[in-house]
PDB file of C-alpha atoms in Angstrom:
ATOM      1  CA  UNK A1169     227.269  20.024 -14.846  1.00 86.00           C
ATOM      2  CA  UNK A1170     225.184  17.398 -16.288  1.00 87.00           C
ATOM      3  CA  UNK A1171     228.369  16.179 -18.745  1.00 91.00           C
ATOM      4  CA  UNK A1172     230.358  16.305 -15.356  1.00 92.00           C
ATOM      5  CA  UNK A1173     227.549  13.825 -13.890  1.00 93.00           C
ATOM      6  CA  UNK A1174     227.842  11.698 -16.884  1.00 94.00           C
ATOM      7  CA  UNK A1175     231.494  11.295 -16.965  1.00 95.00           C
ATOM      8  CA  UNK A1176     231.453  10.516 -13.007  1.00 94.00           C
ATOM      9  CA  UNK A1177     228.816   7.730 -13.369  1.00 95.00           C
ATOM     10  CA  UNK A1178     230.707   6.017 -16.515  1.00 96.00           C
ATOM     11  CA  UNK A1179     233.876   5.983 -14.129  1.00 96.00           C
ATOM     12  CA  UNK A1180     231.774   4.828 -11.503  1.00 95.00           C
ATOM     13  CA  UNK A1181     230.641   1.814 -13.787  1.00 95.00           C
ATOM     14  CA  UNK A1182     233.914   1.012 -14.816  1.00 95.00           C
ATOM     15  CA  UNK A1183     235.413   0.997 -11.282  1.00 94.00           C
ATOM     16  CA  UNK A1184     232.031  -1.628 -10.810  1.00 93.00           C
ATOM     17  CA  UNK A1185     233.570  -3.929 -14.002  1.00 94.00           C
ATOM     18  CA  UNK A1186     237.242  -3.580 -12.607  1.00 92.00           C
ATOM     19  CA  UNK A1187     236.451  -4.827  -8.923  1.00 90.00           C
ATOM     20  CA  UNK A1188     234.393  -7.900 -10.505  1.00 90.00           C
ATOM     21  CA  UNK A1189     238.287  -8.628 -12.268  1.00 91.00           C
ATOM     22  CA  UNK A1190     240.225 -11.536 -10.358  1.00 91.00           C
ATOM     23  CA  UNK A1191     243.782  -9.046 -10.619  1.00 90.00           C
ATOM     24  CA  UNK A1192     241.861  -6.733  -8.229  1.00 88.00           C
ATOM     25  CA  UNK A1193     240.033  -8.996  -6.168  1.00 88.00           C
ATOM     26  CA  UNK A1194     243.700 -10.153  -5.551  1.00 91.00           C
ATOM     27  CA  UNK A1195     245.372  -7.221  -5.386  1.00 90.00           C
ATOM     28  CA  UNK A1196     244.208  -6.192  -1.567  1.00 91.00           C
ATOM     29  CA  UNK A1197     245.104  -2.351  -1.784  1.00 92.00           C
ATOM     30  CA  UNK A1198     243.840  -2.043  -5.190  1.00 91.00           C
ATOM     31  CA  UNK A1199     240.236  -3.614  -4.146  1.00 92.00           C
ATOM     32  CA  UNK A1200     239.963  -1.539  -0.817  1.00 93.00           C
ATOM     33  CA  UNK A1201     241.336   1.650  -2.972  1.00 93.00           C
ATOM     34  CA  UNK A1202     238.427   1.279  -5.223  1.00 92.00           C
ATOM     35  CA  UNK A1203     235.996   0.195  -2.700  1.00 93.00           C
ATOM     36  CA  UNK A1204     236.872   3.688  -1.069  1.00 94.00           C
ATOM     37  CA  UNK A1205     236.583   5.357  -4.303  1.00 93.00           C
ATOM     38  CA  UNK A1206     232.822   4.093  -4.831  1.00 94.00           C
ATOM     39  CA  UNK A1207     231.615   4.372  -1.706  1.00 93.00           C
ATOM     40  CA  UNK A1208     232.521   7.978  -1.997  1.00 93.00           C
ATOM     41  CA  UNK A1209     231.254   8.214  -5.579  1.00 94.00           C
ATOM     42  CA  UNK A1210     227.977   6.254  -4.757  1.00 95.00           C
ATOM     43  CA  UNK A1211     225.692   9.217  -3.393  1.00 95.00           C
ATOM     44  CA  UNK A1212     226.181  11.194  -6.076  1.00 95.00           C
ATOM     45  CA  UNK A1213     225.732   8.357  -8.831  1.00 96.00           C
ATOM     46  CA  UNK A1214     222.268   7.676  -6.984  1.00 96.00           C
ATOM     47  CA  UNK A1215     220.785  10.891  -7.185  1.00 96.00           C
ATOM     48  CA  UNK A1216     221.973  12.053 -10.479  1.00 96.00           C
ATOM     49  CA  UNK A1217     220.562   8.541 -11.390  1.00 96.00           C
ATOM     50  CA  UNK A1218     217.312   9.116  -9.950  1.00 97.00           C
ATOM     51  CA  UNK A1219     217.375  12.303 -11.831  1.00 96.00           C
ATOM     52  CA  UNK A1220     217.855  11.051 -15.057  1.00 96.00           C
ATOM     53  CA  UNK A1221     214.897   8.788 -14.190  1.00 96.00           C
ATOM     54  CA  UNK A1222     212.884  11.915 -12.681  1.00 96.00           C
ATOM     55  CA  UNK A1223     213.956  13.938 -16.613  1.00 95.00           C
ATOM     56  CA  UNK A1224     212.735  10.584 -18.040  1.00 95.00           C
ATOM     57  CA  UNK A1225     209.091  10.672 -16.644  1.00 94.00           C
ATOM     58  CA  UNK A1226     208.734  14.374 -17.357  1.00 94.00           C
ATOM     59  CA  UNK A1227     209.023  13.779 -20.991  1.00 93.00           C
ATOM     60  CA  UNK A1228     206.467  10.696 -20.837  1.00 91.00           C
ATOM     61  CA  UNK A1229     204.067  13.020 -18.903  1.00 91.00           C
ATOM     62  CA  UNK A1230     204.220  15.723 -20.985  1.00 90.00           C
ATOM     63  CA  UNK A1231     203.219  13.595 -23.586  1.00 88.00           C
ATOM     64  CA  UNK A1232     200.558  13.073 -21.965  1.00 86.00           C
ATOM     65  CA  UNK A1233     199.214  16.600 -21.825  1.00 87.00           C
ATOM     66  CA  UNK A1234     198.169  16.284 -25.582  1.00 86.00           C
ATOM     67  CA  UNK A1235     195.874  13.706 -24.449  1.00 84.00           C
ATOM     68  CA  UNK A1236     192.666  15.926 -23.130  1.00 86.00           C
ATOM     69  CA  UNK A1237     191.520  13.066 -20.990  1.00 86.00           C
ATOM     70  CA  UNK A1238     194.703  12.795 -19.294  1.00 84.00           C
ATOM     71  CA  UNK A1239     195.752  16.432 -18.862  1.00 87.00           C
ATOM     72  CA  UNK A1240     194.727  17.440 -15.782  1.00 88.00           C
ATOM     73  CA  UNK A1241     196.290  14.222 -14.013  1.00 89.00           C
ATOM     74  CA  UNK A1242     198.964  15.106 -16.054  1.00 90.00           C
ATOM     75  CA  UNK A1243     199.377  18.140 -15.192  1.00 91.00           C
ATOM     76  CA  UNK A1244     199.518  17.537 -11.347  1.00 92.00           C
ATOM     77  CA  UNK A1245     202.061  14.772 -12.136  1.00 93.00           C
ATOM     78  CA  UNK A1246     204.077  17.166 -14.245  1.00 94.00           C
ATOM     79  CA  UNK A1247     204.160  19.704 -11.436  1.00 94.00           C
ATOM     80  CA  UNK A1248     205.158  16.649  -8.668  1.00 95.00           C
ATOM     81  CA  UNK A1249     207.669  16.022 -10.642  1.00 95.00           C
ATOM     82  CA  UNK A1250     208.952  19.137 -11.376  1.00 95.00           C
ATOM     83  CA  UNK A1251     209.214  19.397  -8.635  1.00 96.00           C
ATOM     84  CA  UNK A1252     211.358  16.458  -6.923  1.00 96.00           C
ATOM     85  CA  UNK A1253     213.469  17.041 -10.042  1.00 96.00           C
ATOM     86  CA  UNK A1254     215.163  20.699  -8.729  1.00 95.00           C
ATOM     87  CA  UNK A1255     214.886  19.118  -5.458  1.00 96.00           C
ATOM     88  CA  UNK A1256     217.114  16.645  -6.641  1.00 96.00           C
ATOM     89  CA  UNK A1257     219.144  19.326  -8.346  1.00 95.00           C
ATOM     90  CA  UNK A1258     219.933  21.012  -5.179  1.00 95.00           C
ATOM     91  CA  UNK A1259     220.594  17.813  -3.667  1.00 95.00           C
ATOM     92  CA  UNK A1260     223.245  16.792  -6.665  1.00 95.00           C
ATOM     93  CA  UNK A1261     224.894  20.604  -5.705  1.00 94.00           C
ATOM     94  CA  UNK A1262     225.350  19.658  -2.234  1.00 93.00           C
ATOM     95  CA  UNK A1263     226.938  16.576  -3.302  1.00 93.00           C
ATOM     96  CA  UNK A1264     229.533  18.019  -5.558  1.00 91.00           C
ATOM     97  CA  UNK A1265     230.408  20.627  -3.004  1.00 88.00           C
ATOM     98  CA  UNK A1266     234.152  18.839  -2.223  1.00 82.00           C
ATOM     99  CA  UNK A1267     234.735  17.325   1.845  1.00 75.00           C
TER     100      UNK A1267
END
């Protein structure tokens, strides 16, 4: 799923670099065919986004837990996050789930 994700967001970028291209700005159907496209692409680019940003802190905090001052904060950060992250999971499942 999560190669699936990737793919989908580095198509999502490149549709971003085309539209910024003069040919498509001037091309009328091509512009409002890719503005379609990444509208419909956007929701799912967000949150899998957002996840990779949620995976991201996870690692720092668990770093944190071999500091003894820090683990208990950490810990309750950790779970937070956890937390939002299979949240976000479910929410990415919905998403791919076609119209």
């Amino acid at each position: 799923m999560i190669d699936k994700l990737t793919a989908l967001e580095a198509k999502y970028d490149q549709l971003m670099v085309e539209m910024a291209a003069p040919s498509v700005q001037a091309d009328t159907a091509k512009f409002r065919a890719h503005s379609k496209t990444l509208s419909e692409m956007q929701p799912l680019v967000d949150a899998f986004r957002e996840y990779k940003d949620v995976v991201s802190q996870i690692t720092a905090t668990e770093e944190l837990l071999k500091d003894p001052d820090m683990r208990e904060l950490a810990q309750e950060e950790l779970r937070a996050l956890e937390s939002r992250r299979d949240g976000l999971l479910e929410h990415i499942k919905v998403l791919l789930v076609p119209k």
